[in-house]
Tab-separated table of C-alpha atoms in Angstrom:
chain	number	residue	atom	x	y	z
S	1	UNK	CA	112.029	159.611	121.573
S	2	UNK	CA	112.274	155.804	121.558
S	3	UNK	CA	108.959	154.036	123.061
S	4	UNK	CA	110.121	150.876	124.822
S	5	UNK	CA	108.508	147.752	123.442
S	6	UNK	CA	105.684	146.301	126.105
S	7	UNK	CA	108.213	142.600	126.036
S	8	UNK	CA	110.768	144.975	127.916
S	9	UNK	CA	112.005	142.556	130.254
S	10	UNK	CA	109.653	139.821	129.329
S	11	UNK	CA	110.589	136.069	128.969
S	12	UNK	CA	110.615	135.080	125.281
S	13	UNK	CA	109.752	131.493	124.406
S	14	UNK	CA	112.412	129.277	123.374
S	15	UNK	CA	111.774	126.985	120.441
S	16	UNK	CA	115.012	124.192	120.667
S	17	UNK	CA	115.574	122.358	116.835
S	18	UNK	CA	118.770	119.748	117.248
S	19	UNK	CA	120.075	119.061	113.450
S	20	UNK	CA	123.434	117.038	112.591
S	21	UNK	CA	125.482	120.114	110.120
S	22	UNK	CA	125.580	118.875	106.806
S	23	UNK	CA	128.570	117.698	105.103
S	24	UNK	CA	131.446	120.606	104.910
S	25	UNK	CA	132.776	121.952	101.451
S	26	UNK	CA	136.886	121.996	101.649
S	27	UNK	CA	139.696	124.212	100.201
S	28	UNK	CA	142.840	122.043	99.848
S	29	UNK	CA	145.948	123.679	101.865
S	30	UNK	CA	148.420	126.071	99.079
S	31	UNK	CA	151.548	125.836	99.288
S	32	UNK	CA	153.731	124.872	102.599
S	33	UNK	CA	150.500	125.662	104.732
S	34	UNK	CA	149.001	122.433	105.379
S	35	UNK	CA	145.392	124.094	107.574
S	36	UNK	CA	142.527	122.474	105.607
S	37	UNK	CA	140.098	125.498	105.374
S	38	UNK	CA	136.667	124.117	105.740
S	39	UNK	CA	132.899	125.689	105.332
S	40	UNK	CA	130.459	123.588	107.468
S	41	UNK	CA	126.823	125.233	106.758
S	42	UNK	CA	125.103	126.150	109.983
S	43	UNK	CA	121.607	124.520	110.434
S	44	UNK	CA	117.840	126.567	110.138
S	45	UNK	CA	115.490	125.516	112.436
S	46	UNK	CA	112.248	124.351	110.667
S	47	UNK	CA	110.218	127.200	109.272
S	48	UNK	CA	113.344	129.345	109.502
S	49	UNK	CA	113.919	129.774	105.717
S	50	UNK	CA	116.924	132.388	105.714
S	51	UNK	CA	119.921	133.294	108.357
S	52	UNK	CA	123.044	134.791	108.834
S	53	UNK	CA	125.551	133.914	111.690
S	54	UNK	CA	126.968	137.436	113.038
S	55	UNK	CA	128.639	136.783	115.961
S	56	UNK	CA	130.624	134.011	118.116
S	57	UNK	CA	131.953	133.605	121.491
S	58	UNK	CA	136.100	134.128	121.768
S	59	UNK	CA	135.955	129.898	122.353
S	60	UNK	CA	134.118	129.468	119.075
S	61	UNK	CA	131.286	127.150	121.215
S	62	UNK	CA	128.754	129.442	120.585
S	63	UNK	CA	127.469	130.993	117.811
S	64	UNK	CA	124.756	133.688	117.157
S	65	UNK	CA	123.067	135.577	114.168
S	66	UNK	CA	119.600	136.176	112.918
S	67	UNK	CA	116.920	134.560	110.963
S	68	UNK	CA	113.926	134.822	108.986
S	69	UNK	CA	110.604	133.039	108.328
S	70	UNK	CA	107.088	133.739	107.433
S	71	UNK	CA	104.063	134.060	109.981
S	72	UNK	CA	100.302	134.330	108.424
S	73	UNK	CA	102.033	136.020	105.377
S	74	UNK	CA	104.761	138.376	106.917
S	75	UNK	CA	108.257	137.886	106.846
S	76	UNK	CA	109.278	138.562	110.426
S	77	UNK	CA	113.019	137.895	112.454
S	78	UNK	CA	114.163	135.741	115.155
S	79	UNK	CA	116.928	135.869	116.675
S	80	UNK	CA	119.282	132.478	116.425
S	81	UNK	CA	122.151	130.360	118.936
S	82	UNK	CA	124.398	127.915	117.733
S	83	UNK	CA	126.113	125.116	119.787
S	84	UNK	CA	127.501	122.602	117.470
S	85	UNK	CA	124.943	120.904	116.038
S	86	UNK	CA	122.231	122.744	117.786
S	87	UNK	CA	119.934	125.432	116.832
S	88	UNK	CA	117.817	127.310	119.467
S	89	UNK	CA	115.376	129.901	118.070
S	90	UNK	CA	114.541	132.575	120.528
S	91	UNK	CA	111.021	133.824	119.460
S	92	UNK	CA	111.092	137.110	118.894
S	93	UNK	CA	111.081	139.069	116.125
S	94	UNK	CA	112.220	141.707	117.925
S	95	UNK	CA	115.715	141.068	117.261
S	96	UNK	CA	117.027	142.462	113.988
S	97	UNK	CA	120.853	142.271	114.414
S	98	UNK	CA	123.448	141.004	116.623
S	99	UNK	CA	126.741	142.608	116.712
S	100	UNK	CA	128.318	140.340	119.848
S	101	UNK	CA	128.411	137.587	121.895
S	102	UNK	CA	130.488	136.428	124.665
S	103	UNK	CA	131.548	132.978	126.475
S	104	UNK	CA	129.167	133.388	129.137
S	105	UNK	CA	126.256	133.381	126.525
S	106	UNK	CA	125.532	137.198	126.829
S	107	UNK	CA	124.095	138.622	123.712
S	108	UNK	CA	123.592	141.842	122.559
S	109	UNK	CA	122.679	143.399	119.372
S	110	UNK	CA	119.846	146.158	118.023
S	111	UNK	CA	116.066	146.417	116.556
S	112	UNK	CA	113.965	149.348	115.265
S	113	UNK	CA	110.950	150.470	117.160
S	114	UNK	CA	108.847	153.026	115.149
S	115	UNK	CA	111.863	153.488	113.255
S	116	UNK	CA	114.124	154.556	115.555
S	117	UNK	CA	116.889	151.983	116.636
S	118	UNK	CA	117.195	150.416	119.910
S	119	UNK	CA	120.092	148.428	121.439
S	120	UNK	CA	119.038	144.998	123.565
S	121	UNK	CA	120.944	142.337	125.482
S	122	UNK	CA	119.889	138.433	125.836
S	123	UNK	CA	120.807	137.044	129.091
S	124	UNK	CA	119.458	133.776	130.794
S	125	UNK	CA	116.578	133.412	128.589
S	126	UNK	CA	115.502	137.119	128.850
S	127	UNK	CA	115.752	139.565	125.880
S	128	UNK	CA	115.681	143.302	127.746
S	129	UNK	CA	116.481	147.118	125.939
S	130	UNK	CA	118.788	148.770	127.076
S	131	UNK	CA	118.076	151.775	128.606
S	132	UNK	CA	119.191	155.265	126.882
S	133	UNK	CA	119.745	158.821	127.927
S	134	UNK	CA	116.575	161.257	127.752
S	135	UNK	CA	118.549	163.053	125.404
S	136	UNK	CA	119.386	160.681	122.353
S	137	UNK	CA	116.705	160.142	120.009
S	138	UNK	CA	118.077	156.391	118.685
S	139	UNK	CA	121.066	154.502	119.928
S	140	UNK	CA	123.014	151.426	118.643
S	141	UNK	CA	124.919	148.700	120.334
S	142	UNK	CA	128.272	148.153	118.760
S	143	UNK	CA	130.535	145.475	120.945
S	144	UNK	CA	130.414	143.639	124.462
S	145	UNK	CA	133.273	142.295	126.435
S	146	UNK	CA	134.147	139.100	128.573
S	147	UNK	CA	132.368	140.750	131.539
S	148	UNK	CA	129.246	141.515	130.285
S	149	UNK	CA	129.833	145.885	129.307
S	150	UNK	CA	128.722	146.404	126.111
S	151	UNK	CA	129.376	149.489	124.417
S	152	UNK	CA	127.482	151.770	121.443
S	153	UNK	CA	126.326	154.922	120.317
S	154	UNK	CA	123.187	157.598	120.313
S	155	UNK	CA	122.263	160.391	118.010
S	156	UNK	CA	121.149	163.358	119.186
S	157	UNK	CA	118.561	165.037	117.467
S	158	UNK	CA	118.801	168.712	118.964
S	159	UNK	CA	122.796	169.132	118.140
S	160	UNK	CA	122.717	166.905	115.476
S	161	UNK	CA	125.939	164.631	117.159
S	162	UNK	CA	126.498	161.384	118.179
S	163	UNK	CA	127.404	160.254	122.274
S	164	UNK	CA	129.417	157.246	123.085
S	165	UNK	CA	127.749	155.139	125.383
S	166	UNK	CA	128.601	152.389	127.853
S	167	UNK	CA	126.148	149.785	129.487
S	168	UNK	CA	128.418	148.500	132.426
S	169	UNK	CA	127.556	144.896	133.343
S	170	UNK	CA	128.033	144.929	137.010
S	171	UNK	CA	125.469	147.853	137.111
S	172	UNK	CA	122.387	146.647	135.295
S	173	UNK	CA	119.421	149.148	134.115
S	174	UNK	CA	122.080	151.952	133.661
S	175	UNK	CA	124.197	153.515	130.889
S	176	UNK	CA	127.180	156.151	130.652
S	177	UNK	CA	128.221	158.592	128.174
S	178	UNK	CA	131.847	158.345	127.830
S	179	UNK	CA	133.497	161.821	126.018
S	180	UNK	CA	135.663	161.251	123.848
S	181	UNK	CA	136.502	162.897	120.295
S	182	UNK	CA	133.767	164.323	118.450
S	183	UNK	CA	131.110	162.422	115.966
S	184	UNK	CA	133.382	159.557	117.726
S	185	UNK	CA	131.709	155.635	117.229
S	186	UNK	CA	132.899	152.847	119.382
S	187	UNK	CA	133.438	149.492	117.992
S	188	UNK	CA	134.801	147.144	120.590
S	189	UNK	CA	135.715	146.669	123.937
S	190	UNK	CA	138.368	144.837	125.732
S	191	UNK	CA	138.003	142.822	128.683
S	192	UNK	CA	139.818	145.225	130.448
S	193	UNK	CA	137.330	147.770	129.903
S	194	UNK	CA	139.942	149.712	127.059
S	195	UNK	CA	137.208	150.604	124.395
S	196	UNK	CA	138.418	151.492	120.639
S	197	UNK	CA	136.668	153.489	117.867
S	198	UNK	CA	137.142	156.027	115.460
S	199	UNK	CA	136.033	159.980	115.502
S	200	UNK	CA	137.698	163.134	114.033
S	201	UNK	CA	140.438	165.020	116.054
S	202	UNK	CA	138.230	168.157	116.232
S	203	UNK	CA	135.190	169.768	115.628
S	204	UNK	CA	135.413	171.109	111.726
S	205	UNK	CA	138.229	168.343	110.728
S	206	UNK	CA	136.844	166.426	107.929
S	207	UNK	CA	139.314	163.776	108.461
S	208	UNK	CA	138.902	160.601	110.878
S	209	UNK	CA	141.149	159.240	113.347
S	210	UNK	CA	141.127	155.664	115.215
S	211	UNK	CA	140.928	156.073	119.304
S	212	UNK	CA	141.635	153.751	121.819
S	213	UNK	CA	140.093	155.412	125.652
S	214	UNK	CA	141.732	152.853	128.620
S	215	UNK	CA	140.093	152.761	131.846
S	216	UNK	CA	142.179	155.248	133.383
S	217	UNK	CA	140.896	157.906	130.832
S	218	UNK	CA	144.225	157.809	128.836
S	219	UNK	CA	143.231	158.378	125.081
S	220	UNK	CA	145.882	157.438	122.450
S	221	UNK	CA	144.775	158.105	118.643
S	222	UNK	CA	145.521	155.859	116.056
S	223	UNK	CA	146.347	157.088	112.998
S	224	UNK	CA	148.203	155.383	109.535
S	225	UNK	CA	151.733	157.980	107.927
S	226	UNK	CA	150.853	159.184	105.028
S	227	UNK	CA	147.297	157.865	104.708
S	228	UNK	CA	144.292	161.137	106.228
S	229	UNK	CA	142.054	159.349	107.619
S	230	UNK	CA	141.723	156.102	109.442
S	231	UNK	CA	138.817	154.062	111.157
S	232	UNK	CA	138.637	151.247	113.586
S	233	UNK	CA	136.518	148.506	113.222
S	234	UNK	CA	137.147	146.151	115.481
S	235	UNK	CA	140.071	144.861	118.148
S	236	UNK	CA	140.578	141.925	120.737
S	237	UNK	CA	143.716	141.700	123.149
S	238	UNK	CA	146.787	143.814	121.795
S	239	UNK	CA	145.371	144.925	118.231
S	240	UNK	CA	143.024	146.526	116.494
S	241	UNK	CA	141.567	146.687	112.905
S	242	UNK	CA	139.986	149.129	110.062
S	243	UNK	CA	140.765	150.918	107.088
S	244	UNK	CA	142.934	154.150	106.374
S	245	UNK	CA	143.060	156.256	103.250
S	246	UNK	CA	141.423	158.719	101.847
S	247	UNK	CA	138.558	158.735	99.471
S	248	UNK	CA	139.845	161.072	96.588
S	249	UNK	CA	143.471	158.953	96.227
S	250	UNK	CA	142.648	155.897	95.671
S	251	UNK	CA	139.899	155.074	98.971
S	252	UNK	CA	140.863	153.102	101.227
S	253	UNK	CA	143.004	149.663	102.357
S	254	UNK	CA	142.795	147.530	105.587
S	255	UNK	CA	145.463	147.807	108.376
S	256	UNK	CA	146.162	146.070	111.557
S	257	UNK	CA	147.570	148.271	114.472
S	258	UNK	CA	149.988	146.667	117.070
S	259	UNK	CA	148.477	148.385	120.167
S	260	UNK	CA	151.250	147.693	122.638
S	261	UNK	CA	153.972	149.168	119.670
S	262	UNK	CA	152.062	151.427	117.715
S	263	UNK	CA	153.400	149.767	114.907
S	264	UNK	CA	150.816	149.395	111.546
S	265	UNK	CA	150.791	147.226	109.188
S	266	UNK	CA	148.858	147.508	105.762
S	267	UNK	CA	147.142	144.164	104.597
S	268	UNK	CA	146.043	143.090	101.132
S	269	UNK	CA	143.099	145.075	99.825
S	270	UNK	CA	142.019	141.826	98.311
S	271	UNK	CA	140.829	140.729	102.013
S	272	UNK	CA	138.053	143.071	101.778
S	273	UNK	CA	136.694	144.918	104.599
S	274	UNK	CA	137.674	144.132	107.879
S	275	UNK	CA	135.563	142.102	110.230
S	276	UNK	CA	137.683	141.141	113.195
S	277	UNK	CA	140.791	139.872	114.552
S	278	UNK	CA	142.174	137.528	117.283
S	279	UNK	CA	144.661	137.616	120.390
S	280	UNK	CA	147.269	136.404	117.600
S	281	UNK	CA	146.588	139.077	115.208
S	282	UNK	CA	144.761	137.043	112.398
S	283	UNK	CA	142.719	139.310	110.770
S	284	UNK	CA	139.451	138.514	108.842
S	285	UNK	CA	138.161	140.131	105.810
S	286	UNK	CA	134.834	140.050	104.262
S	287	UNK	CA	135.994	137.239	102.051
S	288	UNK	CA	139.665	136.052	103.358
S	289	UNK	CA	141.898	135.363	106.661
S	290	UNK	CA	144.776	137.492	107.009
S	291	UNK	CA	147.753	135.022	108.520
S	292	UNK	CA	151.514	136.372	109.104
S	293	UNK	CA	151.200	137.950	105.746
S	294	UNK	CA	149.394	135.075	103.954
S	295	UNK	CA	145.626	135.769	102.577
S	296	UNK	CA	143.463	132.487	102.512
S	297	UNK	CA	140.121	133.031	100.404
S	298	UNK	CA	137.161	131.434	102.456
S	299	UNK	CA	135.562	128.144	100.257
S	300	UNK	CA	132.226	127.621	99.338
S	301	UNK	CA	130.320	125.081	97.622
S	302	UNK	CA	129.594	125.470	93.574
S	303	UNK	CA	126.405	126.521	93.586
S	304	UNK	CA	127.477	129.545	96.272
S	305	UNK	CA	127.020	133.197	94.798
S	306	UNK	CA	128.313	135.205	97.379
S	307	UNK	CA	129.357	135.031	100.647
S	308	UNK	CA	130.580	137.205	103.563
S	309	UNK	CA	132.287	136.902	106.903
S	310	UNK	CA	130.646	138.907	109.962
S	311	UNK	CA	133.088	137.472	113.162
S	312	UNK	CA	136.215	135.253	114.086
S	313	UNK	CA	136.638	133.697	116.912
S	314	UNK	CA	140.228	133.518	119.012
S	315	UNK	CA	140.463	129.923	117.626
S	316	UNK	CA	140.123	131.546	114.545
S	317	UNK	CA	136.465	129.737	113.430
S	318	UNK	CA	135.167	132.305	111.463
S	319	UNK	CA	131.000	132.775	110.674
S	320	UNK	CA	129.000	134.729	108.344
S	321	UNK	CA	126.761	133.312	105.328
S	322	UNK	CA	126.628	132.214	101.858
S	323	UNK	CA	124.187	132.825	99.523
S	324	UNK	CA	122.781	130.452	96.325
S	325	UNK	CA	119.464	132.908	95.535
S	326	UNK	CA	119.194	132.388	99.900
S	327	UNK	CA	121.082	133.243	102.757
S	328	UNK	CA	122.156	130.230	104.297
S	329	UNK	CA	124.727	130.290	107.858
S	330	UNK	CA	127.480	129.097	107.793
S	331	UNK	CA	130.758	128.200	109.334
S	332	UNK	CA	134.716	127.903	108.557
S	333	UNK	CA	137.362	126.305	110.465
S	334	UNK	CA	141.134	125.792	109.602
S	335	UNK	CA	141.319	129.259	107.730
């Protein structure tokens, strides 16, 4: 079993940094496009020597992720906000990884405690777990919504399965296990309250299918012709993302599915995995924006090794990091 941290519920000490972002590396616009694509590196407050941005709000305002820095020796985390030019370090090192954000500021994201993990949400200055069922051994945090409901999954030990679990926001200190489709993983959930994942169709199947569960109980799989098995990775108003394939012909390529038609559509490998999409159906890939069939590469400056995307915004401001022998956060527009 999970022992909850003694901070549980605690007030964590804010440390506030204000930096100007540096000057932005461009892309020039190909073709008839004329969107300047645009990195603008994200600022480290000081003693902060690495970070990743992992998440932002649906406005783009607001952007969160996770750093790292060195105490009496010991690398340890902290968990960092963006607003424009401003960098607030909450100080903890308690927080590991954030896997959403919303517009009202509510975070939410996961940590290991004696090794097991354990989901948290950051609200008004406070960084709380969140509680799990007796029965799961470790639990993860996988979305959150406009209202505050953030969704995830537990393992548990004794059947060796997973449980799909629901933190509702308008009832605080509790959590629900949703049944769904077996070894089934939420990724995201809609305002609304719709959540989408992926699972297989029955116990024994070896093959995956995408599920979206709406708040009637209505389940509707999602699925790709042709193509065994297919996984959802994320979604936002009528769409959601993933991959489809199958591992033995060829693995697998990203798709978009129209969730008011049913209709897919297979994108470019060359986008990479796939991170996110908006209300408008841009998808983003580890290294690209997907746009009405068009595949922009995100920029970086010349002395960047690597980078990757980790969220998009519904403005389409994309974040995620770069990396020249650091990690360094960072931010694209115009993509």
């Amino acid at each position: 079993m999970i022992r909850h941290r003694a901070l549980t519920g605690a007030t964590i000490g804010l440390l506030t940094v204000v930096l100007g972002l540096p000057g932005a590396a461009t892309a020039g616009p190909r073709g008839a496009d004329t969107r300047l694509c645009a990195i603008h590196p994200l600022p480290l407050p000081t003693g902060v020597a690495l970070g990743r941005a992992q998440a932002v709000d649906p406005a783009g305002r607001l952007v969160a992720g996770i750093g790292s820095r060195v105490v009496d020796g010991v690398w340890e985390q902290v968990l960092l906000l963006w607003r424009g030019g401003r960098v607030t370090a909450v100080d903890t090192a308690l927080a590991e990884q954030v896997v959403g954000v919303n517009a009202s500021g509510v975070v939410t994201g996961n940590a290991f405690v004696t090794a097991a993990p354990q989901p948290w949400r950051y609200q008004d200055g406070r960084l709380t777990d969140l509680v799990v069922p007796g029965s799961v051994s470790g639990a993860w945090a996988t979305g959150i919504n406009g209202r505050g409901d953030i969704v995830g999954f537990g393992a548990v030990e004794a059947t060796e399965s997973a449980v799909v679990l629901r933190w509702p926001a308008d009832r605080p200190g509790t959590v629900e296990v949703v049944d769904v489709l077996p070894d089934a993983t939420p990724m995201a959930v809609l305002d609304d309250g719709t959540v989408l994942g992926y699972g297989r169709k029955s116990l024994g199947v070896s093959s995956y299918v995408g599920w979206v569960l709406r708040p009637d109980g209505r389940l509707t799989l999602l699925t790709v012709p042709g193509r065994p098995s297919a996984y959802v990775s994320a979604a936002r108003g009528g769409w959601a993302v993933g991959s489809a394939g199958d591992e033995a012909e060829g693995g697998y390529a990203p798709v978009r599915w129209n969730l008011r038609t049913g209709a897919t559509t297979m994108l470019d490998p060359a986008a990479g995995s796939v991170e996110g999409v908006t209300p408008d159906g841009v998808v983003l890939g580890s290294r690209a924006v997907w746009r009405d069939g068009r595949l922009t590469r995100l920029p970086a400056a010349v002395d960047v090794t690597s980078l990757g995307s980790e969220a998009i915004a519904d403005n389409g401001t994309v974040v995620g990091w770069t990396n020249t022998g650091r990690l360094t956060p960072a931010r694209w527009t115009g993509c």
